[in-house]
JSON list of C-alpha atoms in Angstrom, two decimals:
[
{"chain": "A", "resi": 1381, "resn": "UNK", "atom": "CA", "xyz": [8.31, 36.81, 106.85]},
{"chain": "A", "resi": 1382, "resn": "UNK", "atom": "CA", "xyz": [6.10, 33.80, 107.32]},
{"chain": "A", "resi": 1383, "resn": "UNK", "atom": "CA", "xyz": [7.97, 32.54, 104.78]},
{"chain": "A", "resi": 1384, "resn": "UNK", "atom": "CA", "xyz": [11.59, 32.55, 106.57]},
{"chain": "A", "resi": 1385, "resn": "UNK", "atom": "CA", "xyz": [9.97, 31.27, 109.96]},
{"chain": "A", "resi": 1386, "resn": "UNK", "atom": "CA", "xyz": [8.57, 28.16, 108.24]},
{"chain": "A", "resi": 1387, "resn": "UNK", "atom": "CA", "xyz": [12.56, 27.28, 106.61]},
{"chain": "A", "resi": 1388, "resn": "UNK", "atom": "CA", "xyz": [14.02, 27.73, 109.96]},
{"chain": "A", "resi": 1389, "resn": "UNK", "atom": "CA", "xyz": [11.55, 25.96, 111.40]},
{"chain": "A", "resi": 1390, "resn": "UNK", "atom": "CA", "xyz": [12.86, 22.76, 109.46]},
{"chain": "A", "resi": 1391, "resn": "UNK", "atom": "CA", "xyz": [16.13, 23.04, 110.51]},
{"chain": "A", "resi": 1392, "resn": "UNK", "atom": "CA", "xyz": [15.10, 23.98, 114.18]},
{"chain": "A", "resi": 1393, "resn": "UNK", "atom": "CA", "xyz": [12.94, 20.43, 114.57]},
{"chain": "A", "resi": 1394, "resn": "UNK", "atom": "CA", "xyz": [16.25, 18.82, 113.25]},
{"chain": "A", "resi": 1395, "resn": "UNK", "atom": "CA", "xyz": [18.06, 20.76, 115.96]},
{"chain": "A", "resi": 1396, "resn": "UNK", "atom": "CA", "xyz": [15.60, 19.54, 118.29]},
{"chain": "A", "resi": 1397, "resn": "UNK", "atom": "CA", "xyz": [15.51, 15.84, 117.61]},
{"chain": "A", "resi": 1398, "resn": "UNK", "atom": "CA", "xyz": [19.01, 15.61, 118.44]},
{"chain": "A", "resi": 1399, "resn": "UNK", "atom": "CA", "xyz": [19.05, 18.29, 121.40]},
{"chain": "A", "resi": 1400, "resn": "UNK", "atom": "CA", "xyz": [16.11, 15.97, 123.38]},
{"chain": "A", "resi": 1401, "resn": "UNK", "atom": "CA", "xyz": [17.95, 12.38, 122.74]},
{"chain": "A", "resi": 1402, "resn": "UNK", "atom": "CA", "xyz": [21.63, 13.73, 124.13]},
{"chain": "A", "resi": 1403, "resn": "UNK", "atom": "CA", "xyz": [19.34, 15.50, 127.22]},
{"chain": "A", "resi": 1404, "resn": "UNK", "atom": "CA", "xyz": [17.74, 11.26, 127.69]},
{"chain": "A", "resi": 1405, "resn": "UNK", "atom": "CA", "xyz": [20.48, 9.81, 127.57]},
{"chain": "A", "resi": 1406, "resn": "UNK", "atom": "CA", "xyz": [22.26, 12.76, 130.03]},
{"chain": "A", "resi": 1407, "resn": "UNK", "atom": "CA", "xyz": [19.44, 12.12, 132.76]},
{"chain": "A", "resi": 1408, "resn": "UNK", "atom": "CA", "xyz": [19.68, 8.75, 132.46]},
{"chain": "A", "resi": 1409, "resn": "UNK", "atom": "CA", "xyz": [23.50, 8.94, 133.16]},
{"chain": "A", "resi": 1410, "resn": "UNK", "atom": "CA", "xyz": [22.79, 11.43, 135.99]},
{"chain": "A", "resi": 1411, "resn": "UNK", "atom": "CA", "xyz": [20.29, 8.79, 137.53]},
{"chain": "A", "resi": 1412, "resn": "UNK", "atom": "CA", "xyz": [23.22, 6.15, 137.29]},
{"chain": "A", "resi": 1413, "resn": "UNK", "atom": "CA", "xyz": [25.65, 9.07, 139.18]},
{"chain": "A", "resi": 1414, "resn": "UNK", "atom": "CA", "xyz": [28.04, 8.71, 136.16]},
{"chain": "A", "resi": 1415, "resn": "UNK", "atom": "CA", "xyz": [28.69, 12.26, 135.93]},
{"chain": "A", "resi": 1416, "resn": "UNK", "atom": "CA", "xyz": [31.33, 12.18, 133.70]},
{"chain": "A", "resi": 1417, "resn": "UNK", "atom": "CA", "xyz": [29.45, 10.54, 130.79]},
{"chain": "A", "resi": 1418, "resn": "UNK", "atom": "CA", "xyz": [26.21, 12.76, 132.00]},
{"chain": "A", "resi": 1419, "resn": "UNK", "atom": "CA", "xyz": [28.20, 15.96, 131.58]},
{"chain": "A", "resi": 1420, "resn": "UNK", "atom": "CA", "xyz": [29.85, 15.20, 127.81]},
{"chain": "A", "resi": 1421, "resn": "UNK", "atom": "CA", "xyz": [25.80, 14.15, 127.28]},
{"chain": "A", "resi": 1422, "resn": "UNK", "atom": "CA", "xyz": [24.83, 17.46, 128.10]},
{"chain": "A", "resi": 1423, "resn": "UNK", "atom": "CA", "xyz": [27.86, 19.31, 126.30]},
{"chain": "A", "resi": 1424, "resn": "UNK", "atom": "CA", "xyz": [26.40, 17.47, 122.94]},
{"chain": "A", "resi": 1425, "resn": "UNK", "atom": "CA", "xyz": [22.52, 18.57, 124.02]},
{"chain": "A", "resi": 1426, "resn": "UNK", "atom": "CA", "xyz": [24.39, 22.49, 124.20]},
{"chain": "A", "resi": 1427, "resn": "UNK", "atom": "CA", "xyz": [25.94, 22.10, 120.86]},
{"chain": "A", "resi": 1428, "resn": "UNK", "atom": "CA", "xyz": [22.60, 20.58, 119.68]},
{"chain": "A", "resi": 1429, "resn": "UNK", "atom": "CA", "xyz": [20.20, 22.48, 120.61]},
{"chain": "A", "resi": 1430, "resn": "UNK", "atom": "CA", "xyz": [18.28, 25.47, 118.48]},
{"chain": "A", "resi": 1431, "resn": "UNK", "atom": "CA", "xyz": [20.29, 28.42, 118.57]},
{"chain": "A", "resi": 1432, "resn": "UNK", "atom": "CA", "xyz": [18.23, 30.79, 121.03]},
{"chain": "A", "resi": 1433, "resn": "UNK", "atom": "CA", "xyz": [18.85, 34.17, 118.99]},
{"chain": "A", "resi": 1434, "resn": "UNK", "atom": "CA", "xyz": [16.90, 32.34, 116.07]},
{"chain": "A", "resi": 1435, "resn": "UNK", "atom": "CA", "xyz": [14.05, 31.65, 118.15]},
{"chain": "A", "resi": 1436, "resn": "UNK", "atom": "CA", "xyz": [13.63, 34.76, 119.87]},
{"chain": "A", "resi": 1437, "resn": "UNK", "atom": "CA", "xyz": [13.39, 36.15, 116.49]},
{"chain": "A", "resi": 1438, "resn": "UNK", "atom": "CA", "xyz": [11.20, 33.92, 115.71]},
{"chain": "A", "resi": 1439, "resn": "UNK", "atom": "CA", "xyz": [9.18, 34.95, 118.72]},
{"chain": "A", "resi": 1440, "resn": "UNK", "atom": "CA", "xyz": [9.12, 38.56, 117.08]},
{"chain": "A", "resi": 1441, "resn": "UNK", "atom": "CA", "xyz": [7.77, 37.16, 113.66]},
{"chain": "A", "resi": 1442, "resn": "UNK", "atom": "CA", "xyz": [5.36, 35.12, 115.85]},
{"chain": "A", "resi": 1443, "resn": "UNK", "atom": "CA", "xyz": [4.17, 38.46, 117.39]},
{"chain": "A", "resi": 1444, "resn": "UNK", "atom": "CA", "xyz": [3.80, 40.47, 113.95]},
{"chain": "A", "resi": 1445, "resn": "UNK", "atom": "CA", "xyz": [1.95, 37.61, 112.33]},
{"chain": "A", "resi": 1446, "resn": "UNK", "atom": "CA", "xyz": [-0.39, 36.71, 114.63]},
{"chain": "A", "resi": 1447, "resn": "UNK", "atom": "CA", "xyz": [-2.07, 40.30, 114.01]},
{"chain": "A", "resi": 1448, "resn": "UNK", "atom": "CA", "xyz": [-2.61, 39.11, 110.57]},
{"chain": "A", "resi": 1449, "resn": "UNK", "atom": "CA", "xyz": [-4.26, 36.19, 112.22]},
{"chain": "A", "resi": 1450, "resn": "UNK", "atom": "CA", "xyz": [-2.26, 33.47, 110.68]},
{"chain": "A", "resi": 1451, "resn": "UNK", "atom": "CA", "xyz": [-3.04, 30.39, 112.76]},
{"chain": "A", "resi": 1452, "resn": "UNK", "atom": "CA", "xyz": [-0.18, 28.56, 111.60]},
{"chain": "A", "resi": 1453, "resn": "UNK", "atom": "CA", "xyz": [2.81, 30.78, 112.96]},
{"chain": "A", "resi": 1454, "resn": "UNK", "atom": "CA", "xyz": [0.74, 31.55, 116.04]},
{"chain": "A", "resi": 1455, "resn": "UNK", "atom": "CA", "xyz": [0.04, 28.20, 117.19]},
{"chain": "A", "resi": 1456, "resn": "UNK", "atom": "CA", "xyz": [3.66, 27.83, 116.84]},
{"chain": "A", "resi": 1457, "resn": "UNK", "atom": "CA", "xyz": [4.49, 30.19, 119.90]},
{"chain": "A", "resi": 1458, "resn": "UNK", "atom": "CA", "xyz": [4.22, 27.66, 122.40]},
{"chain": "A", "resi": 1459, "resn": "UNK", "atom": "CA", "xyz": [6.62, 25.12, 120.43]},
{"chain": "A", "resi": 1460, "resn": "UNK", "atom": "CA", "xyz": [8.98, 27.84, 119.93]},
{"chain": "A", "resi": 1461, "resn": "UNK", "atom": "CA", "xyz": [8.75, 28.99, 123.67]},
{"chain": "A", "resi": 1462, "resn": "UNK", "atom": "CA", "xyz": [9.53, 24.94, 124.55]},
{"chain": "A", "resi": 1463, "resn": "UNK", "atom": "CA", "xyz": [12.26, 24.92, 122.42]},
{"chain": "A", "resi": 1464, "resn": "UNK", "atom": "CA", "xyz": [14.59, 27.47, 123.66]},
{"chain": "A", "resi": 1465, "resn": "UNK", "atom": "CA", "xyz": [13.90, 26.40, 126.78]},
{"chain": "A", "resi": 1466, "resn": "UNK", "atom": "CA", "xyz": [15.87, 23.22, 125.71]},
{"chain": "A", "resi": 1467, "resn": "UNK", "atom": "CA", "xyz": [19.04, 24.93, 125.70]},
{"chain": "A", "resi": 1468, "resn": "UNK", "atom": "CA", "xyz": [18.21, 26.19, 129.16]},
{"chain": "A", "resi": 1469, "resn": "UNK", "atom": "CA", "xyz": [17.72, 23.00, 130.45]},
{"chain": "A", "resi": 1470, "resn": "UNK", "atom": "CA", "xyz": [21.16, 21.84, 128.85]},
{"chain": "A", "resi": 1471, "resn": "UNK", "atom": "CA", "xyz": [22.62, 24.53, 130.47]},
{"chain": "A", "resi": 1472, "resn": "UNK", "atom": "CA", "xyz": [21.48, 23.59, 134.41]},
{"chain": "A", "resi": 1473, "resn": "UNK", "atom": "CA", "xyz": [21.97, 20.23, 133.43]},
{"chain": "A", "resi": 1474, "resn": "UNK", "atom": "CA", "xyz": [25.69, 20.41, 133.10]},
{"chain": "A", "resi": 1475, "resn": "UNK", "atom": "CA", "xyz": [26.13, 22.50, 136.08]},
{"chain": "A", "resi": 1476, "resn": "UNK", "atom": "CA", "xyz": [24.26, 20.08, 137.95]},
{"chain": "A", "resi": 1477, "resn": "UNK", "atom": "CA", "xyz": [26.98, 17.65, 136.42]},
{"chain": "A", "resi": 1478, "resn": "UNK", "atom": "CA", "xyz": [29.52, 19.71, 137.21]},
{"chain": "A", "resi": 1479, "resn": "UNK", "atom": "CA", "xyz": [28.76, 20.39, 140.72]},
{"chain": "A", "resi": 1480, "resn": "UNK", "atom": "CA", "xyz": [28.59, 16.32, 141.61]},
{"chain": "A", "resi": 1481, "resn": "UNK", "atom": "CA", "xyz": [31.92, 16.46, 140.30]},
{"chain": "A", "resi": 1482, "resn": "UNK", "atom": "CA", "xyz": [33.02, 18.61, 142.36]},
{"chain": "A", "resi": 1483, "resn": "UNK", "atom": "CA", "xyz": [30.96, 19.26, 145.57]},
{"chain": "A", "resi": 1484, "resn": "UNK", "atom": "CA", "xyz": [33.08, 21.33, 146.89]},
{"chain": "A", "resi": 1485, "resn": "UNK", "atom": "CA", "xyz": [32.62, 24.04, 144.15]},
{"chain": "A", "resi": 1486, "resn": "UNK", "atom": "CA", "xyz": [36.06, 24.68, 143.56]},
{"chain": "A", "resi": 1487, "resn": "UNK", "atom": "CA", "xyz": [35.16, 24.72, 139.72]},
{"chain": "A", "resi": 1488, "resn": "UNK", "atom": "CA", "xyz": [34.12, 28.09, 139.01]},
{"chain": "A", "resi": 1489, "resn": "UNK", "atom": "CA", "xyz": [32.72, 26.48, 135.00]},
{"chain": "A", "resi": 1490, "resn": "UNK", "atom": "CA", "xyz": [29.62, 25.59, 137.58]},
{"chain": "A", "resi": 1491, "resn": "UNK", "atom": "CA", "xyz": [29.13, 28.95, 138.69]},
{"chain": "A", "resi": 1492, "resn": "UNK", "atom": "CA", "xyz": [29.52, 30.25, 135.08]},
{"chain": "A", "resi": 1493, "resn": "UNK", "atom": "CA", "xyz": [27.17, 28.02, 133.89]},
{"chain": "A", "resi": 1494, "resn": "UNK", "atom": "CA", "xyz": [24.93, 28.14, 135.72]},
{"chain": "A", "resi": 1495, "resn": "UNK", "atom": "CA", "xyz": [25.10, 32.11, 135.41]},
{"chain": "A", "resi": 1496, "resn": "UNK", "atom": "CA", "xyz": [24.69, 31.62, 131.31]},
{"chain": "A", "resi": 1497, "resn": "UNK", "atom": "CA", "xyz": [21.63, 30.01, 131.87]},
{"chain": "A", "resi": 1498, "resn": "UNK", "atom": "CA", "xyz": [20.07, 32.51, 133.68]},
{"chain": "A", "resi": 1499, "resn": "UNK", "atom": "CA", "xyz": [21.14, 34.88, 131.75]},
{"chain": "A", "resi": 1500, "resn": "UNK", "atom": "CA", "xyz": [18.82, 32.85, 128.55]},
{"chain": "A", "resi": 1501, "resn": "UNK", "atom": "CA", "xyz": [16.18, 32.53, 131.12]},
{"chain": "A", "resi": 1502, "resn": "UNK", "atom": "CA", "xyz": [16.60, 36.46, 131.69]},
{"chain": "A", "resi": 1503, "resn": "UNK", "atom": "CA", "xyz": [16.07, 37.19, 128.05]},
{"chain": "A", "resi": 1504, "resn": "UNK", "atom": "CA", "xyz": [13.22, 34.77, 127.48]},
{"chain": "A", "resi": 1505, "resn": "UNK", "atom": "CA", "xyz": [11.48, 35.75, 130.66]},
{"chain": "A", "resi": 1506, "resn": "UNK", "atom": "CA", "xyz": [11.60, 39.41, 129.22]},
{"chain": "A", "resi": 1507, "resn": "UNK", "atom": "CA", "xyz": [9.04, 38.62, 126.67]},
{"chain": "A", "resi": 1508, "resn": "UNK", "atom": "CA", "xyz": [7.42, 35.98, 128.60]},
{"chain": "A", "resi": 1509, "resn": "UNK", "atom": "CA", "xyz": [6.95, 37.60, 131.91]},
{"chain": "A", "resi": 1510, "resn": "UNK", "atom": "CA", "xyz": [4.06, 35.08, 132.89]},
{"chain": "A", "resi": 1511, "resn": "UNK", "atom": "CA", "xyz": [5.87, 31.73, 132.08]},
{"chain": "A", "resi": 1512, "resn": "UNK", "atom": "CA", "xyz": [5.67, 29.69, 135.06]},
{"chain": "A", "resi": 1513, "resn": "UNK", "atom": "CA", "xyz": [7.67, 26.99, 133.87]},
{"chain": "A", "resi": 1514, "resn": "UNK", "atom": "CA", "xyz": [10.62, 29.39, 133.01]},
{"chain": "A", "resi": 1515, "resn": "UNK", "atom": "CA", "xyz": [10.56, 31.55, 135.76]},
{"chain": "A", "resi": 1516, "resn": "UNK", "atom": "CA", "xyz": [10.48, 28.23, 138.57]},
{"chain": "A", "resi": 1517, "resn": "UNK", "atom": "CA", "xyz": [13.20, 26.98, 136.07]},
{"chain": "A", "resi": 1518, "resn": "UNK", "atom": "CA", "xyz": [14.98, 30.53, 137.13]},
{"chain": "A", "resi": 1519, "resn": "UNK", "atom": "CA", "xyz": [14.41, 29.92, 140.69]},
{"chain": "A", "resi": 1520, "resn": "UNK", "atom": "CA", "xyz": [15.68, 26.38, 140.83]},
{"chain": "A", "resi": 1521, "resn": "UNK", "atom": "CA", "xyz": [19.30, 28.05, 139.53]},
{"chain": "A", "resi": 1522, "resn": "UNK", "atom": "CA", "xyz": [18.92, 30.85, 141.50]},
{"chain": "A", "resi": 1523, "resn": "UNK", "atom": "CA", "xyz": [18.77, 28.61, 144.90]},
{"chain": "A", "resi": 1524, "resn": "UNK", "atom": "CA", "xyz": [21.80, 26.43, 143.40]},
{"chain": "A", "resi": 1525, "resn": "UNK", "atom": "CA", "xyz": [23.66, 29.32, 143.43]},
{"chain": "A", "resi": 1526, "resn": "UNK", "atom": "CA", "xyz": [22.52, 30.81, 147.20]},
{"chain": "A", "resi": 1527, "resn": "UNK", "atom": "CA", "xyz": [20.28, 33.54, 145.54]},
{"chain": "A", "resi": 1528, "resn": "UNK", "atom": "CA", "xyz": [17.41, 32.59, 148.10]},
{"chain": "A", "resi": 1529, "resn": "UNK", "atom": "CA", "xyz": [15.61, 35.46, 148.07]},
{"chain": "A", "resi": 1530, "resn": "UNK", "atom": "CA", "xyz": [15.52, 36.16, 144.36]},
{"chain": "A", "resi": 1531, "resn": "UNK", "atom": "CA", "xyz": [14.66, 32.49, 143.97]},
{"chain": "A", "resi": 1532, "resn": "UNK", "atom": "CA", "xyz": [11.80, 33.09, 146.21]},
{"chain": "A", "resi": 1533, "resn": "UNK", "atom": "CA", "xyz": [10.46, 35.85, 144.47]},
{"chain": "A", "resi": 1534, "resn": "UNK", "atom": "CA", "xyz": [10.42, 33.84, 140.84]},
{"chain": "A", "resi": 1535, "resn": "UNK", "atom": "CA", "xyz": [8.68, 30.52, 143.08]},
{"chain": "A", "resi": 1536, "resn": "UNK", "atom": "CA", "xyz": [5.94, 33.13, 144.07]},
{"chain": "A", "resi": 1537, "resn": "UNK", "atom": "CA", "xyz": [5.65, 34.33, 140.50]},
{"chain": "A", "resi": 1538, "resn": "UNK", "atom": "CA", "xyz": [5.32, 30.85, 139.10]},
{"chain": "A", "resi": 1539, "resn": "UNK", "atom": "CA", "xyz": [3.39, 29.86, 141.40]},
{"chain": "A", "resi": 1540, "resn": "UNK", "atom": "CA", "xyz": [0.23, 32.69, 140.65]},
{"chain": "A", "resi": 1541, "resn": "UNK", "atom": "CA", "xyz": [0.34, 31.81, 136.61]},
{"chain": "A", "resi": 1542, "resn": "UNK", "atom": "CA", "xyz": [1.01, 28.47, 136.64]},
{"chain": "A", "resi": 1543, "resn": "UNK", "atom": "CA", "xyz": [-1.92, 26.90, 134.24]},
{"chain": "A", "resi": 1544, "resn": "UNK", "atom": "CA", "xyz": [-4.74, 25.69, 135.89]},
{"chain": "A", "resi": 1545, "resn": "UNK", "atom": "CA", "xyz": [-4.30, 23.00, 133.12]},
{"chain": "A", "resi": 1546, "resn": "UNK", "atom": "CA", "xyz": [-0.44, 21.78, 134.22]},
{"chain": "A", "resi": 1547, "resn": "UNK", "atom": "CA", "xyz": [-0.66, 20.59, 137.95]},
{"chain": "A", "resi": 1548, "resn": "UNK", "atom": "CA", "xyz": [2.62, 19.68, 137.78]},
{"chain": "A", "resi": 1549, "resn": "UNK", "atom": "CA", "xyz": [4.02, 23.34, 136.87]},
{"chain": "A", "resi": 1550, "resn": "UNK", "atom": "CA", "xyz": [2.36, 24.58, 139.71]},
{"chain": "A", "resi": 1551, "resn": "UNK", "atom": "CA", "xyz": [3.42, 21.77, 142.13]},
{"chain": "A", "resi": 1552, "resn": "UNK", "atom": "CA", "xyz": [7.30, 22.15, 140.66]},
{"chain": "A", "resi": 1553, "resn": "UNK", "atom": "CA", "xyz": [7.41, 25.70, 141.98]},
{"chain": "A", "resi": 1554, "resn": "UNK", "atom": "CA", "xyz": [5.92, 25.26, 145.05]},
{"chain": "A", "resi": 1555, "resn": "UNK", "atom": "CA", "xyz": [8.28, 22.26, 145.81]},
{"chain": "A", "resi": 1556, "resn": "UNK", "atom": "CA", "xyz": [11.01, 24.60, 144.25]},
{"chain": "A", "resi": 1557, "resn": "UNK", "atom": "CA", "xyz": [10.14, 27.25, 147.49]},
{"chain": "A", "resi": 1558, "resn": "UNK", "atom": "CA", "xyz": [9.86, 24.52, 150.36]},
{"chain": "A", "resi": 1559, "resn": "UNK", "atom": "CA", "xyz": [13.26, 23.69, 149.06]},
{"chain": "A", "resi": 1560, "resn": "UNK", "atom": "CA", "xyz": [14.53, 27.20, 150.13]},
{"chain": "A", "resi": 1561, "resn": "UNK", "atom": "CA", "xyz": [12.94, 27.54, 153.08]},
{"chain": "A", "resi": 1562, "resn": "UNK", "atom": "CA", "xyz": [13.94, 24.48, 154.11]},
{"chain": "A", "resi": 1563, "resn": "UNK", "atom": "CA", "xyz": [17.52, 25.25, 152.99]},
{"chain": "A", "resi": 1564, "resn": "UNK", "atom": "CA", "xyz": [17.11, 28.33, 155.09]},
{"chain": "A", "resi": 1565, "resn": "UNK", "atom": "CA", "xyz": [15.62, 26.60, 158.37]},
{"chain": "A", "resi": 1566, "resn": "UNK", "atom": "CA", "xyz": [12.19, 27.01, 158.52]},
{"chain": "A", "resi": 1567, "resn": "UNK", "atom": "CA", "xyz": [11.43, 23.62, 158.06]},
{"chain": "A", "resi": 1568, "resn": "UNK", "atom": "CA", "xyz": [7.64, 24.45, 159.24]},
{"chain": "A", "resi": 1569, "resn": "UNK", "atom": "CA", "xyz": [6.95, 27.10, 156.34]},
{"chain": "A", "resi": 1570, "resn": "UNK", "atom": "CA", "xyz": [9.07, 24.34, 154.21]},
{"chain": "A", "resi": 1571, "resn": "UNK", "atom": "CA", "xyz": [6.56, 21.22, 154.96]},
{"chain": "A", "resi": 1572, "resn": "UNK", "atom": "CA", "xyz": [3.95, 23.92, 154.27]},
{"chain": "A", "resi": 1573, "resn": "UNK", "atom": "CA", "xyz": [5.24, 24.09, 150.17]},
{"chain": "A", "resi": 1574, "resn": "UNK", "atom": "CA", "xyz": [5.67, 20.56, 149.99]},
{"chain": "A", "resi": 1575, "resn": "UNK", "atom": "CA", "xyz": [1.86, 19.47, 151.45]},
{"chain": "A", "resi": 1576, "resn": "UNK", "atom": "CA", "xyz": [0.83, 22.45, 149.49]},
{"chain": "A", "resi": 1577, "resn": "UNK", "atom": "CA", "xyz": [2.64, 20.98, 146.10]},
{"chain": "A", "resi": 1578, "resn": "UNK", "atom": "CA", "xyz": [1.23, 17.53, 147.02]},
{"chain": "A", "resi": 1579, "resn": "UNK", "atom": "CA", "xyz": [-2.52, 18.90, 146.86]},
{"chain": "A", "resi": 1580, "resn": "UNK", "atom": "CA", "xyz": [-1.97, 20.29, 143.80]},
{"chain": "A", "resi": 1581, "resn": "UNK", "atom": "CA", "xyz": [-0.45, 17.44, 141.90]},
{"chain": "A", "resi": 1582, "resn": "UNK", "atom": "CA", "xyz": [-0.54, 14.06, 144.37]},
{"chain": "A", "resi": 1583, "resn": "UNK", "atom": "CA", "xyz": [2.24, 12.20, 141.73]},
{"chain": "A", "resi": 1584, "resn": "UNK", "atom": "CA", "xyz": [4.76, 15.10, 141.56]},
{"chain": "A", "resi": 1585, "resn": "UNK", "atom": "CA", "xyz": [7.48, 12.60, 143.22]},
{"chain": "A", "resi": 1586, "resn": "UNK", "atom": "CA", "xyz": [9.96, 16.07, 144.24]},
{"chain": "A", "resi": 1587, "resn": "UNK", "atom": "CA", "xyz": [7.19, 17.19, 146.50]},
{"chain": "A", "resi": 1588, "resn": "UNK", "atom": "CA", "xyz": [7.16, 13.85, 148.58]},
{"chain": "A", "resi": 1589, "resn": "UNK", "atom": "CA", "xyz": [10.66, 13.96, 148.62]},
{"chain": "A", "resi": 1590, "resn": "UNK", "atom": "CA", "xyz": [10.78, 16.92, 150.26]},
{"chain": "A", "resi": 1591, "resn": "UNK", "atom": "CA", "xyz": [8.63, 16.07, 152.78]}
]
């Protein structure tokens, strides 16, 4: 089994080289509001990007190898864990894209995409129910899409296993709830988040934003 996780590694790191320059060159185009040229970027990161089904089963072989104590698949977990989250970035990305194409949200493709990445993030947060990066990714989407409290709950999650070793995890979920409560009036409880997000991680730029 080791065996087959080490070939499709190879061709997953490919995947991956390819997946992260199309997601640059997307943000960049986002930055620059050309939406049009940031949403075929993010299209190519979708058709670039590992396919998820491999890793999760990857995941699997991770967890049935690392009982034989085989450092080399096991220190790939996190990689693999980083890597499907890829496509789950590519996925809000283009909704994101969408939407400032159409603010109005006439386009029901945002909706539905932003739906298929939560439904990856659903799958991956099954077997990685203490992700904090994930589940604030979930709770961004979630408040994109009016799904405050649900949003709030995943914020609240993130926000208790965030690593003490990634300030900036922590800090992007707390920002990630003062931007629902402020979206939901309570600007108080809101500046609360933000402050809160600054303490933890004084150059996370979305915090001061927020404030």
């Amino acid at each position: 089994m080791a065996a087959f996780a080490w070939r499709d590694k190879g061709d997953i790191l490919i995947d991956r080289g390819k997946c992260l320059e199309s997601l640059a060159q997307s943000k960049k185009q986002m930055v620059k509001k050309n939406y049009k040229d940031a949403l075929d970027a993010y299209k190519n990161a979708i058709d670039q990007c590992p396919e998820p089904s491999i890793l999760l089963k990857a995941h699997a072989l991770n967890e049935e190898e690392s009982a034989l104590n085989n450092l080399n698949i096991h220190a790939w977990k996190g990689e693999k864990d980083a890597l499907y989250m890829l496509i789950v970035h590519a996925l809000e990305g283009k909704g994101d894209a969408l939407d400032a194409l159409d603010p109005d949200n006439k386009n029901y493709e945002v909706y539905k995409t932003y739906m298929e990445s939560i439904d990856k993030l659903d799958k991956f947060i099954r077997i990685n129910s203490k992700d904090a990066d994930a589940l604030s990714t979930r709770g961004n989407i979630l408040r994109k899409i009016g799904l405050y409290d649900d949003a709030l709950k995943d914020y609240e999650k993130a926000i208790k296993y965030a690593p003490p070793y990634s300030p900036s995890t922590k800090a992007k979920a707390l920002t990630g709830k003062g931007d629902v409560l402020a979206e939901l009036g309570n600007k108080e409880m809101a500046c609360d988040a933000y402050n809160a997000a600054k303490q933890v991680d004084e150059n996370y730029i979305p915090a001061s934003n927020g404030i």
